[in-house]
mmCIF file of C-alpha atoms in Angstrom:
data_model
loop_
_atom_site.group_PDB
_atom_site.id
_atom_site.type_symbol
_atom_site.label_atom_id
_atom_site.label_comp_id
_atom_site.label_asym_id
_atom_site.label_seq_id
_atom_site.Cartn_x
_atom_site.Cartn_y
_atom_site.Cartn_z
ATOM 1 C CA MET D 1 61.962 -62.606 -158.931
ATOM 2 C CA LYS D 2 59.726 -65.643 -158.756
ATOM 3 C CA GLN D 3 57.383 -66.951 -161.460
ATOM 4 C CA GLU D 4 55.591 -70.213 -162.099
ATOM 5 C CA ILE D 5 53.844 -71.900 -164.988
ATOM 6 C CA VAL D 6 51.665 -74.988 -164.801
ATOM 7 C CA ILE D 7 51.445 -76.973 -168.027
ATOM 8 C CA LYS D 8 49.795 -80.203 -169.111
ATOM 9 C CA ASN D 9 51.926 -83.170 -170.123
ATOM 10 C CA GLU D 10 51.294 -82.501 -173.811
ATOM 11 C CA ILE D 11 53.898 -81.622 -176.459
ATOM 12 C CA ALA D 12 51.828 -78.604 -177.576
ATOM 13 C CA GLU D 13 52.499 -77.069 -174.141
ATOM 14 C CA LEU D 14 56.186 -76.624 -175.028
ATOM 15 C CA GLU D 15 55.174 -73.422 -176.841
ATOM 16 C CA ARG D 16 53.805 -71.999 -173.590
ATOM 17 C CA LEU D 17 56.998 -73.080 -171.829
ATOM 18 C CA ALA D 18 59.119 -71.220 -174.406
ATOM 19 C CA VAL D 19 57.072 -68.041 -173.880
ATOM 20 C CA PHE D 20 57.534 -68.440 -170.109
ATOM 21 C CA VAL D 21 61.331 -68.794 -170.453
ATOM 22 C CA GLU D 22 61.439 -65.720 -172.722
ATOM 23 C CA GLU D 23 59.415 -63.696 -170.203
ATOM 24 C CA VAL D 24 61.738 -64.715 -167.355
ATOM 25 C CA SER D 25 64.801 -63.900 -169.483
ATOM 26 C CA GLY D 26 63.317 -60.527 -170.407
ATOM 27 C CA GLN D 27 62.693 -59.636 -166.761
ATOM 28 C CA LEU D 28 66.335 -60.428 -165.999
ATOM 29 C CA ASN D 29 67.666 -58.683 -169.146
ATOM 30 C CA LEU D 30 69.421 -61.827 -170.341
ATOM 31 C CA ASP D 31 71.000 -61.832 -173.785
ATOM 32 C CA ALA D 32 69.572 -63.760 -176.736
ATOM 33 C CA GLU D 33 72.164 -66.561 -176.554
ATOM 34 C CA THR D 34 71.501 -67.238 -172.872
ATOM 35 C CA THR D 35 67.751 -67.168 -173.492
ATOM 36 C CA MET D 36 68.088 -69.616 -176.385
ATOM 37 C CA ASN D 37 70.215 -71.966 -174.260
ATOM 38 C CA LEU D 38 67.765 -71.805 -171.350
ATOM 39 C CA ASN D 39 64.920 -72.563 -173.739
ATOM 40 C CA LEU D 40 66.824 -75.578 -175.075
ATOM 41 C CA ALA D 41 67.555 -76.921 -171.587
ATOM 42 C CA LEU D 42 63.995 -76.484 -170.323
ATOM 43 C CA GLU D 43 62.457 -77.898 -173.485
ATOM 44 C CA GLU D 44 64.704 -80.959 -173.273
ATOM 45 C CA MET D 45 63.885 -81.719 -169.651
ATOM 46 C CA VAL D 46 60.147 -80.975 -169.865
ATOM 47 C CA SER D 47 59.706 -82.892 -173.130
ATOM 48 C CA ASN D 48 61.280 -85.922 -171.432
ATOM 49 C CA VAL D 49 58.690 -85.649 -168.658
ATOM 50 C CA ILE D 50 55.905 -85.331 -171.235
ATOM 51 C CA LEU D 51 57.113 -88.285 -173.309
ATOM 52 C CA TYR D 52 58.293 -90.717 -170.626
ATOM 53 C CA ALA D 53 57.034 -89.935 -167.099
ATOM 54 C CA TYR D 54 53.479 -91.124 -167.698
ATOM 55 C CA PRO D 55 53.501 -94.379 -169.685
ATOM 56 C CA GLN D 56 49.736 -94.800 -169.255
ATOM 57 C CA LYS D 57 49.334 -91.476 -171.143
ATOM 58 C CA MET D 58 47.257 -90.082 -168.288
ATOM 59 C CA SER D 59 46.688 -86.343 -168.251
ATOM 60 C CA GLU D 60 48.822 -84.712 -165.589
ATOM 61 C CA ILE D 61 50.409 -81.367 -164.862
ATOM 62 C CA ILE D 62 54.006 -80.226 -164.716
ATOM 63 C CA ASN D 63 55.028 -77.269 -162.564
ATOM 64 C CA VAL D 64 57.936 -75.106 -163.657
ATOM 65 C CA MET D 65 59.102 -72.510 -161.147
ATOM 66 C CA ALA D 66 61.665 -69.823 -161.985
ATOM 67 C CA SER D 67 63.372 -67.802 -159.284
ATOM 68 C CA SER D 68 66.357 -65.513 -159.238
ATOM 69 C CA ASP D 69 68.388 -63.449 -156.813
ATOM 70 C CA ASP D 70 69.867 -61.557 -159.809
ATOM 71 C CA LYS D 71 73.048 -63.676 -159.669
ATOM 72 C CA VAL D 72 71.617 -67.171 -160.144
ATOM 73 C CA LEU D 73 68.532 -68.209 -162.071
ATOM 74 C CA VAL D 74 66.899 -71.392 -160.784
ATOM 75 C CA PHE D 75 64.301 -73.447 -162.636
ATOM 76 C CA THR D 76 62.543 -76.185 -160.676
ATOM 77 C CA ILE D 77 60.542 -78.758 -162.642
ATOM 78 C CA THR D 78 58.121 -80.861 -160.602
ATOM 79 C CA ASP D 79 55.968 -83.751 -161.806
ATOM 80 C CA LYS D 80 54.143 -86.770 -160.361
ATOM 81 C CA GLY D 81 55.417 -89.169 -163.010
ATOM 82 C CA GLU D 82 57.445 -92.338 -162.602
ATOM 83 C CA GLU D 83 60.602 -91.859 -160.569
ATOM 84 C CA PHE D 84 63.525 -90.996 -162.816
ATOM 85 C CA ASP D 85 66.816 -89.279 -162.015
ATOM 86 C CA PRO D 86 68.234 -87.826 -165.251
ATOM 87 C CA THR D 87 71.468 -86.876 -163.468
ATOM 88 C CA LYS D 88 72.306 -90.588 -163.193
ATOM 89 C CA VAL D 89 72.035 -91.191 -166.934
ATOM 90 C CA GLU D 90 75.381 -92.267 -168.364
ATOM 91 C CA GLU D 91 76.866 -89.397 -170.330
ATOM 92 C CA ALA D 92 76.769 -89.703 -174.084
ATOM 93 C CA ASP D 93 80.120 -90.382 -175.730
ATOM 94 C CA ILE D 94 80.261 -87.418 -178.085
ATOM 95 C CA THR D 95 83.520 -88.660 -179.585
ATOM 96 C CA LEU D 96 81.525 -91.341 -181.433
ATOM 97 C CA GLY D 97 79.618 -90.678 -184.621
ATOM 98 C CA ALA D 98 75.826 -90.520 -184.387
ATOM 99 C CA GLU D 99 75.471 -93.979 -185.925
ATOM 100 C CA ASP D 100 77.819 -95.516 -183.316
ATOM 101 C CA ARG D 101 76.409 -93.744 -180.280
ATOM 102 C CA GLU D 102 73.826 -95.322 -177.969
ATOM 103 C CA ILE D 103 70.341 -93.820 -178.108
ATOM 104 C CA GLY D 104 69.648 -91.420 -175.241
ATOM 105 C CA GLY D 105 71.815 -89.407 -172.892
ATOM 106 C CA LEU D 106 72.592 -86.576 -175.287
ATOM 107 C CA GLY D 107 69.834 -84.330 -173.907
ATOM 108 C CA ILE D 108 71.076 -84.422 -170.317
ATOM 109 C CA PHE D 109 74.633 -83.956 -171.617
ATOM 110 C CA ILE D 110 73.516 -80.759 -173.363
ATOM 111 C CA VAL D 111 71.580 -79.573 -170.320
ATOM 112 C CA LYS D 112 74.561 -80.167 -168.003
ATOM 113 C CA ASN D 113 76.728 -78.123 -170.363
ATOM 114 C CA ILE D 114 74.235 -75.239 -170.508
ATOM 115 C CA MET D 115 73.423 -75.088 -166.804
ATOM 116 C CA ASN D 116 75.880 -74.608 -163.957
ATOM 117 C CA GLU D 117 74.175 -77.159 -161.719
ATOM 118 C CA VAL D 118 71.589 -79.907 -162.270
ATOM 119 C CA THR D 119 70.170 -81.786 -159.285
ATOM 120 C CA TYR D 120 67.350 -84.277 -158.737
ATOM 121 C CA GLN D 121 65.280 -85.275 -155.726
ATOM 122 C CA ARG D 122 62.261 -87.507 -155.199
ATOM 123 C CA LEU D 123 60.044 -85.702 -152.671
ATOM 124 C CA ASP D 124 56.548 -86.719 -151.562
ATOM 125 C CA GLY D 125 56.074 -88.959 -154.613
ATOM 126 C CA LYS D 126 57.216 -86.243 -157.033
ATOM 127 C CA ASN D 127 60.226 -85.793 -159.291
ATOM 128 C CA VAL D 128 61.917 -82.476 -158.513
ATOM 129 C CA LEU D 129 64.589 -81.426 -161.001
ATOM 130 C CA THR D 130 66.503 -78.233 -160.255
ATOM 131 C CA LEU D 131 68.483 -76.402 -162.944
ATOM 132 C CA LYS D 132 70.735 -73.504 -161.908
ATOM 133 C CA LYS D 133 72.334 -70.950 -164.201
ATOM 134 C CA ASN D 134 74.772 -68.242 -163.095
ATOM 135 C CA ILE D 135 73.552 -65.057 -164.768
ATOM 136 C CA ARG D 136 75.796 -62.413 -163.182
ATOM 137 C CA ASN D 137 79.490 -62.564 -162.364
ATOM 138 C CA ASN D 138 79.548 -60.004 -159.527
#
């Protein structure tokens, strides 16, 4: 299975992204909890691209590719924004209360806990973030 969606770097596009994730999950017969978690992870990473990758607020596109071999589901998010490796963000200290915790880092912490693998590359002037989720145990 391989599917792709191209969205604009606008918050309103997160609705289209959610529909895309639900369609992918439906094709793979994933349960509601897994689908909800995938939606959360993708929304977190794509909203960060929308909000922070283009400080000049220029209109750009974000590619989200989903592929699966029926054991692992892989989402690849590609954008031409400023170089940023979210895997290098210092993990949020969740032992602290919200008022004592530094701003930022919680999103990638959540994503790393939902997904089995999160990797980043800068290729040909593009950010390429890969999120892998094991979907079958056999």
